[in-house]
Tab-separated table of C-alpha atoms in Angstrom:
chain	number	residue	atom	x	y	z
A	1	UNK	CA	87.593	125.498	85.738
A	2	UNK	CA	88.521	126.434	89.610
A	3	UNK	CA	90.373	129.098	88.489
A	4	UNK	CA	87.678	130.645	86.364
A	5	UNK	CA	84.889	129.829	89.206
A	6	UNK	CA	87.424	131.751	91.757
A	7	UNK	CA	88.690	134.459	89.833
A	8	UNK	CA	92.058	133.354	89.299
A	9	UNK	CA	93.750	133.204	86.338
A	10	UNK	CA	94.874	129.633	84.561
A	11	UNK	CA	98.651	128.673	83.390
A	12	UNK	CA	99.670	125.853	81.800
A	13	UNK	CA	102.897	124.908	82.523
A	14	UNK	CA	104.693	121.160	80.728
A	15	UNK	CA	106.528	120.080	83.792
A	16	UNK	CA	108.846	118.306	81.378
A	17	UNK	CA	112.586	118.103	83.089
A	18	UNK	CA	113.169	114.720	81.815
A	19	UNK	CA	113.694	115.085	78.006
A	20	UNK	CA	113.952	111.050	77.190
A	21	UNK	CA	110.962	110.726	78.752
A	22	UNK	CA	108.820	114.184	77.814
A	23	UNK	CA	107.138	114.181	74.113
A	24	UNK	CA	106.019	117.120	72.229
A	25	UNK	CA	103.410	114.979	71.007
A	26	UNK	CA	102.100	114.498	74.497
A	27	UNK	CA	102.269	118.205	74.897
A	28	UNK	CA	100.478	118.650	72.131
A	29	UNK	CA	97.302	116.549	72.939
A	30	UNK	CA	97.173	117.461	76.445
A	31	UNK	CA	96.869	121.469	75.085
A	32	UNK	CA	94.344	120.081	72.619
A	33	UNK	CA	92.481	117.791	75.254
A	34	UNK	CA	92.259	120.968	77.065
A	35	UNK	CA	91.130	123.502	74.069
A	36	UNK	CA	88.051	121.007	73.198
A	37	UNK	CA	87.032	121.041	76.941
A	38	UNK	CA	86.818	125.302	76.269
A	39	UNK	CA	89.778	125.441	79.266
A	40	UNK	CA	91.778	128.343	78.013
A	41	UNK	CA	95.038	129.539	79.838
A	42	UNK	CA	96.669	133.041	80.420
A	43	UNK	CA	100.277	134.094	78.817
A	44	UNK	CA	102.713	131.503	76.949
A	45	UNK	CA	103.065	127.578	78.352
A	46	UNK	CA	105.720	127.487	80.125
A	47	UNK	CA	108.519	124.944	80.040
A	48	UNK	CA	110.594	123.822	82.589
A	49	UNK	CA	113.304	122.022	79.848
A	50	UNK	CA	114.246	125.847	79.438
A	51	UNK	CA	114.294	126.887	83.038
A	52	UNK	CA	117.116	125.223	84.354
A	53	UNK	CA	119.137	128.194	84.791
A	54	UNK	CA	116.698	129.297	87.336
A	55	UNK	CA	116.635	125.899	89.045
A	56	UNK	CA	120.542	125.910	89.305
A	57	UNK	CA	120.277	129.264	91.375
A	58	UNK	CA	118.009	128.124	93.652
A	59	UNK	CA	120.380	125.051	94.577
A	60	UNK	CA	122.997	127.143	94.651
A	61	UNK	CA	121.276	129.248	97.561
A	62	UNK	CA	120.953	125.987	99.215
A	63	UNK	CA	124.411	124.930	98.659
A	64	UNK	CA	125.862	127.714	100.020
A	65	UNK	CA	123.667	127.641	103.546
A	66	UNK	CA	124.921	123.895	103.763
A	67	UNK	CA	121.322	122.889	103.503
A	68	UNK	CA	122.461	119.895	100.835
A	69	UNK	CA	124.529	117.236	100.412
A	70	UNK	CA	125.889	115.160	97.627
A	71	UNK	CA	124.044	111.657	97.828
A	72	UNK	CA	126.335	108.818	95.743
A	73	UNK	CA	123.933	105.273	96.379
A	74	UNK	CA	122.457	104.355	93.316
A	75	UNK	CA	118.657	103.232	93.172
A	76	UNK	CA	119.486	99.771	93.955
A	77	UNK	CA	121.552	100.394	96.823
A	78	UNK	CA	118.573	102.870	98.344
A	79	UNK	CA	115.635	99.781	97.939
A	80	UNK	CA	118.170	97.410	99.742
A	81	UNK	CA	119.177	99.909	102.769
A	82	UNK	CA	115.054	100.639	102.762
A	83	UNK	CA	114.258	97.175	103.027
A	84	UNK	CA	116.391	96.449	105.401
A	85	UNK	CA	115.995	98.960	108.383
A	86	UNK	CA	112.883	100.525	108.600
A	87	UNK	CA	112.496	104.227	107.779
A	88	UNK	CA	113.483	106.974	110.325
A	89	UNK	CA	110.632	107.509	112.896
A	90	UNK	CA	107.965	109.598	111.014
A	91	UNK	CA	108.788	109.606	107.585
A	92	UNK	CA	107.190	108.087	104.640
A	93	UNK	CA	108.102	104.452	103.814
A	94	UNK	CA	111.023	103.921	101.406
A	95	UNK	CA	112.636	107.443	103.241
A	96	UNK	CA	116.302	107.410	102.425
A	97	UNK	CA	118.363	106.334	105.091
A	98	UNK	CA	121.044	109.224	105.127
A	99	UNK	CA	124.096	107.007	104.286
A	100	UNK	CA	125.962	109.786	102.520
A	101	UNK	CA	124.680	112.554	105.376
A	102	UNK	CA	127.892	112.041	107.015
A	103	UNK	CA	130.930	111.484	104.131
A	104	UNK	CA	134.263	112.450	104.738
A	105	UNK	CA	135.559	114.490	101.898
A	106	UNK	CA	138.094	111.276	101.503
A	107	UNK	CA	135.228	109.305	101.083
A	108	UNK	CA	133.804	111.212	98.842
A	109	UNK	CA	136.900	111.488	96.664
A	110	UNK	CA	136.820	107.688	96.688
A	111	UNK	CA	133.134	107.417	95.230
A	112	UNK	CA	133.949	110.073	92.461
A	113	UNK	CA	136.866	108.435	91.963
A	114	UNK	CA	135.002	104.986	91.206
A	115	UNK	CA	133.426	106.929	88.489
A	116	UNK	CA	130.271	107.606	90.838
A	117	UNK	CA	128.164	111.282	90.127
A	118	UNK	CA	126.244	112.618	92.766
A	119	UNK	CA	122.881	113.647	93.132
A	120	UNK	CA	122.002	116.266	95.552
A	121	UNK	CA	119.280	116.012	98.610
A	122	UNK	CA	117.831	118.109	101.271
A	123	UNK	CA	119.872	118.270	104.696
A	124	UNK	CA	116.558	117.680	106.897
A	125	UNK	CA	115.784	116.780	110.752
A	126	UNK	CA	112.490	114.865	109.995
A	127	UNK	CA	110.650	118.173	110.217
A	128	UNK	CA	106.567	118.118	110.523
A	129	UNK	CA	104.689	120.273	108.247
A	130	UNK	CA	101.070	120.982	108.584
A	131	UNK	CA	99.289	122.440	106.046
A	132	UNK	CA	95.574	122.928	104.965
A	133	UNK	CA	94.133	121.149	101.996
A	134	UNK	CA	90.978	122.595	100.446
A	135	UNK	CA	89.951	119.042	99.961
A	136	UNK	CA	91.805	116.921	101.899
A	137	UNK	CA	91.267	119.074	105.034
A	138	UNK	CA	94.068	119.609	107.684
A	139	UNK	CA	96.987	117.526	106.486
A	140	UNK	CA	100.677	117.165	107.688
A	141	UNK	CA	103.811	115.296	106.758
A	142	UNK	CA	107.285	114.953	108.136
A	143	UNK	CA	110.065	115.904	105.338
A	144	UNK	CA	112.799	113.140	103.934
A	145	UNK	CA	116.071	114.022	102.747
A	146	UNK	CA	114.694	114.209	99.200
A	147	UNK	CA	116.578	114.735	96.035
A	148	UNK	CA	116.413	118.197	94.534
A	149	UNK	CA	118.597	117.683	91.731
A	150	UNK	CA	119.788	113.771	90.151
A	151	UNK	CA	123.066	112.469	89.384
A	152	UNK	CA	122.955	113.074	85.615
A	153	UNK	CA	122.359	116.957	86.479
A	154	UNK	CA	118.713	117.497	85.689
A	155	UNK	CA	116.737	119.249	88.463
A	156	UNK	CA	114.205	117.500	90.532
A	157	UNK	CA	110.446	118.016	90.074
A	158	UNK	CA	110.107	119.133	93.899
A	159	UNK	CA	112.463	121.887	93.788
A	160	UNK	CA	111.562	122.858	89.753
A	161	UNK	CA	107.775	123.429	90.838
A	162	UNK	CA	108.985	125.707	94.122
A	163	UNK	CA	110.870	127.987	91.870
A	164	UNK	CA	108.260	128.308	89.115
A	165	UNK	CA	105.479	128.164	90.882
A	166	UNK	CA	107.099	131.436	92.632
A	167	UNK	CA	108.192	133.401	89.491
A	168	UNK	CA	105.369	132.657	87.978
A	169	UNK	CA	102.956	134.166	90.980
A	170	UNK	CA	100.861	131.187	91.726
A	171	UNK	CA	98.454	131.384	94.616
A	172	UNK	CA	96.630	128.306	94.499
A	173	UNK	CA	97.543	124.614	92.994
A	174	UNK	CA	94.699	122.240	91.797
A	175	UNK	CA	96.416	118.826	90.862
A	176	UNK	CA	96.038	115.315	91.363
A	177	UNK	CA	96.131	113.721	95.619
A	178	UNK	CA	98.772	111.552	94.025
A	179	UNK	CA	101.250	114.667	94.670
A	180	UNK	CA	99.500	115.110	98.911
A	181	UNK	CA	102.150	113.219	100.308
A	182	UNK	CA	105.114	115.850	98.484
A	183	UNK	CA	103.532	118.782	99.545
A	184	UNK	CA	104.538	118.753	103.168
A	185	UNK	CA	108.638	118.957	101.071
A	186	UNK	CA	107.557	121.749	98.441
A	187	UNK	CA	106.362	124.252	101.521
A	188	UNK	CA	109.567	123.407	103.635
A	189	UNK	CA	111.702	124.507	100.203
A	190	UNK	CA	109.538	127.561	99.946
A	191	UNK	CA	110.262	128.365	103.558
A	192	UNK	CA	114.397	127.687	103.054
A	193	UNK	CA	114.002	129.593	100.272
A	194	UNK	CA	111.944	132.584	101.223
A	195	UNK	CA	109.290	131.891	98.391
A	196	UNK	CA	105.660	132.592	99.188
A	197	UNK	CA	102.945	129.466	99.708
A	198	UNK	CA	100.314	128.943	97.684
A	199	UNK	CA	97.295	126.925	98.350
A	200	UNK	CA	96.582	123.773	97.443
A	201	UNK	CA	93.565	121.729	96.376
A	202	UNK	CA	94.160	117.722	96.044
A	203	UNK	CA	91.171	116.212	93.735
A	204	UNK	CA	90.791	112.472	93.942
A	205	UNK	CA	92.328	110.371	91.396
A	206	UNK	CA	89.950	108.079	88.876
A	207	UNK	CA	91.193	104.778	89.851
A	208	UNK	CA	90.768	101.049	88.119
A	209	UNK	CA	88.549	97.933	89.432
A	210	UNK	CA	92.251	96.815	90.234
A	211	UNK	CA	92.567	100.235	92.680
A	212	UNK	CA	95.392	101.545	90.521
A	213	UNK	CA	95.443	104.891	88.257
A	214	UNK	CA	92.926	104.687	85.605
A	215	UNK	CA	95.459	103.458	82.577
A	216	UNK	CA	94.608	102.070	79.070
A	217	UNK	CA	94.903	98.191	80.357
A	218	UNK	CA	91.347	99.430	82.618
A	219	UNK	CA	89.867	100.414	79.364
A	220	UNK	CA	90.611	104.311	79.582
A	221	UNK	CA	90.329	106.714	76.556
A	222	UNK	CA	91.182	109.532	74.883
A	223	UNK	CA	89.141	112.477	74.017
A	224	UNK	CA	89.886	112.301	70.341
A	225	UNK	CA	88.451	108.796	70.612
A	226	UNK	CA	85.453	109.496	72.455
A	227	UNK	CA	84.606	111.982	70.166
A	228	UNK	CA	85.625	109.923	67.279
A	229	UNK	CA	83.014	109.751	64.209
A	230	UNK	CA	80.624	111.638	66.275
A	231	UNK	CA	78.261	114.640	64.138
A	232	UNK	CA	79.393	118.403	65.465
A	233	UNK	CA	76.099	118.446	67.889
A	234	UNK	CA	76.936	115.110	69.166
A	235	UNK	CA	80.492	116.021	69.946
A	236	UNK	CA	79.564	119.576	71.418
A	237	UNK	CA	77.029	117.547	73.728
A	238	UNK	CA	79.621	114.944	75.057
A	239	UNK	CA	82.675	117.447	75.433
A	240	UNK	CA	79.891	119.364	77.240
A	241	UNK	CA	79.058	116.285	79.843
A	242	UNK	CA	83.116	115.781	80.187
A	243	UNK	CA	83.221	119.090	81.214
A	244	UNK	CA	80.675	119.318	83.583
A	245	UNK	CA	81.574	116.149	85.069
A	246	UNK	CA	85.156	117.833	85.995
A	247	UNK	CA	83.396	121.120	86.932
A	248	UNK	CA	81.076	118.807	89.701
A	249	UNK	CA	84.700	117.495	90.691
A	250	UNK	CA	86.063	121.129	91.269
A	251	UNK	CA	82.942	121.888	93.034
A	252	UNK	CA	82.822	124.561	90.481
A	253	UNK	CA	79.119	124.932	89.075
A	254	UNK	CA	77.303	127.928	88.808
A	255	UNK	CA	73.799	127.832	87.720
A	256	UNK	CA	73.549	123.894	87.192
A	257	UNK	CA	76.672	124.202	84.711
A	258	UNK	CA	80.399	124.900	84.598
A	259	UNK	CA	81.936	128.336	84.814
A	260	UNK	CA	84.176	128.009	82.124
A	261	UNK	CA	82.715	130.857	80.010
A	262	UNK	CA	86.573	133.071	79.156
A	263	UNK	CA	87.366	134.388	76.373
A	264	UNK	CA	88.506	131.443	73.547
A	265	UNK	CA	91.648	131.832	71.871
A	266	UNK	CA	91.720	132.666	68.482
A	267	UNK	CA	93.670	130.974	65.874
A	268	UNK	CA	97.455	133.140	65.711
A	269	UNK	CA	97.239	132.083	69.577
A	270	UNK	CA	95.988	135.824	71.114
A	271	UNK	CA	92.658	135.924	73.248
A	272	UNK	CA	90.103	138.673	72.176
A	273	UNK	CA	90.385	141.740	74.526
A	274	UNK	CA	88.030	142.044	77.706
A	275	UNK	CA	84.505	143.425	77.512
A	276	UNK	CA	86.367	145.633	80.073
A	277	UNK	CA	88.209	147.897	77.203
A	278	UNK	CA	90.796	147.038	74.816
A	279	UNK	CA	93.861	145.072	76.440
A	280	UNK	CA	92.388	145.225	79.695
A	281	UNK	CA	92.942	142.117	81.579
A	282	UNK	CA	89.485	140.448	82.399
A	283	UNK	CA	87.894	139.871	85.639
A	284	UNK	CA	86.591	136.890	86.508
A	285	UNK	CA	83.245	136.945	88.590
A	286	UNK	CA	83.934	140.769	89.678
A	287	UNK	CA	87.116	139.494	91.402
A	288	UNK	CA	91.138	140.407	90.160
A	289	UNK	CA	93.033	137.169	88.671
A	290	UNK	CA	95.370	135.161	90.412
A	291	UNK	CA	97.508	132.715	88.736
A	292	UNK	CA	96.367	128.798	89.195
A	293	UNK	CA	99.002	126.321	88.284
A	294	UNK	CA	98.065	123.280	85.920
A	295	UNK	CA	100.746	121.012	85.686
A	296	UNK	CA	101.279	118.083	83.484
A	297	UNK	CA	100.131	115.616	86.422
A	298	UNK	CA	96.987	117.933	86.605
A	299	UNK	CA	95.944	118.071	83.480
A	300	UNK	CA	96.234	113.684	83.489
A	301	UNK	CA	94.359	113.584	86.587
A	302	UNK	CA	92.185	115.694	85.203
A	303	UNK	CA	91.765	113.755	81.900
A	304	UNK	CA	91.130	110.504	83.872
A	305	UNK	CA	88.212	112.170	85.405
A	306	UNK	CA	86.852	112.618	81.805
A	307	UNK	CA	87.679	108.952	80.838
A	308	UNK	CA	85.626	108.000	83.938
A	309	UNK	CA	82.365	109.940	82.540
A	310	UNK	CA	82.673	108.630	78.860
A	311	UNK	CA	84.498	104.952	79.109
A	312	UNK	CA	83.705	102.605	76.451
A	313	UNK	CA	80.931	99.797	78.003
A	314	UNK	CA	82.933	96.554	77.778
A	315	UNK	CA	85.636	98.944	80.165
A	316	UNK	CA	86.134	97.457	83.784
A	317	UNK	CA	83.727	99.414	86.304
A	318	UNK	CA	86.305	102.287	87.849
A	319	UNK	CA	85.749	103.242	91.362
A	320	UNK	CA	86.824	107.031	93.103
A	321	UNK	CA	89.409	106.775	95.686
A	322	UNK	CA	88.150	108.021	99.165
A	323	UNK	CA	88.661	111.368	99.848
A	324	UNK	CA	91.110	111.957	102.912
């Protein structure tokens, strides 16, 4: 819906890296959640279980300008040093502490030798980012030594959306303000890295009575069971509402009503062409498209904001969280 209100196009991209956790039944309902909405998306979904190749490059780059380092501390080791010694002046809580900054290649022979596989992190001096959020407002963070790829070799979500979001021309990012606090590392990436910077747009999260992400245990639905046993009109009506209500949440209404009027996509998959002439790419609102990222994350912040509008009455009264 932002994308279609500011002439951008709209990708859908399954930010899946982690195959034990990733479904392709969840991808499934989240493309369906988004086709009975009437949010259509430009080009193929992209997957970023089939894009490690290009993830592997970019650490590669990074590898070579001794901007990483292999990190061997397991989880439990990190919460212990993080709990013990407070985190280095600046950074988010729970920062890691840099215990493998400084390992002798002996040392590190040792830990490999103990059976121990590293993951790799950024090589960072604390550095402050400032950025501007078009809903959070001026906004800046100081960078951690995060990990860009784990021990077990799949790539890490920071660096995976950096390189797509590149290739794949994105100029603006509408997600979730769950992800606010990781933007400050994405841009510092894209600056090691030479990539462009797109802007971002942070929506508030639908939260629970208990001030945690709206979840089943608050009484949260699905579409399919909103709309269950509900006559076509009836359906069409509430779908309608659900929309709106994310439109309003966007700020994207034109006219009293959502912007979402694109082309639908027929049934082999293929969009009908533009009023514009056969195969010409359409314009939204008289301006050129620009790519808009939806990620996973987006999409289930997004579908929380729907749950909100719809819940079931017995469901525990769900507040917004305060916009920074």
């Amino acid at each position: 819906m932002r994308s279609a209100g500011g002439g951008r196009g709209f990708l859908v991209r399954m930010e899946d890296l982690d195959r034990v956790t990733a479904s392709a039944a969840h991808e499934a309902g989240q493309l369906a959640d988004l086709a009975a909405i009437g949010l259509d998306w430009d080009g193929p979904v992209v997957r970023q279980s089939e894009r490690f190749d290009r993830y592997f490059e970019a650490l590669a780059t990074l590898r070579a300008a001794d901007l990483v380092y292999p990190c061997y501390c397991t989880r439990r080791e990190i919460r212990r040093r993080s709990g013990a010694a407070s985190a280095p002046h600046g950074l988010p809580e729970g920062a890691y502490p840099g215990r493998c900054r400084r390992l002798t290649a002996t040392e590190r022979a040792r830990l490999e030798g103990e059976g121990r596989r590293p993951a790799w992190r950024l090589r960072t001096d604390g550095e402050e980012i400032s950025f501007v959020d078009e809903v959070a407002g001026p906004t800046a963070g100081r960078v951690d030594d995060v990990v860009l790829a784990r021990n077990d070799g799949v790539p890490a979500y920071n660096l995976a959306v950096v390189v797509d979001d590149a290739a794949q021309g994105v100029s603006q990012v509408v997600r979730g303000d769950d992800l606010l606090s990781s933007t400050p590392r994405q841009i510092h990436l894209q600056r090691l890295l030479g990539l462009p910077t797109p802007t971002y747009l942070h929506v508030p999260l639908v939260l629970g009575a208990d001030g945690q992400r709206l979840a089943k245990r608050h009484g949260a639905v699905t579409l399919a069971q909103l709309c269950e046993g509900l006559d076509p009109a009836a359906r069409h009506a509430r779908l309608v509402a659900i929309t709106t209500a994310l439109a309003r949440t966007l700020g994207v209404i034109v006219d009293g009503s959502c912007s979402t009027d694109r082309p639908r996509r027929a049934a082999d998959g293929r969009r009908p062409p533009a009023t514009g002439g056969p195969g010409r790419p359409a314009a939204v609102l008289g301006r050129p498209r620009r790519p808009v990222r939806g990620p996973t994350r987006g999409l289930r912040a997004a579908a929380g904001a729907a749950r909100l509008t719809a819940r079931a009455p017995s469901a525990p009264p769900a507040r917004r969280r305060p916009r920074r």
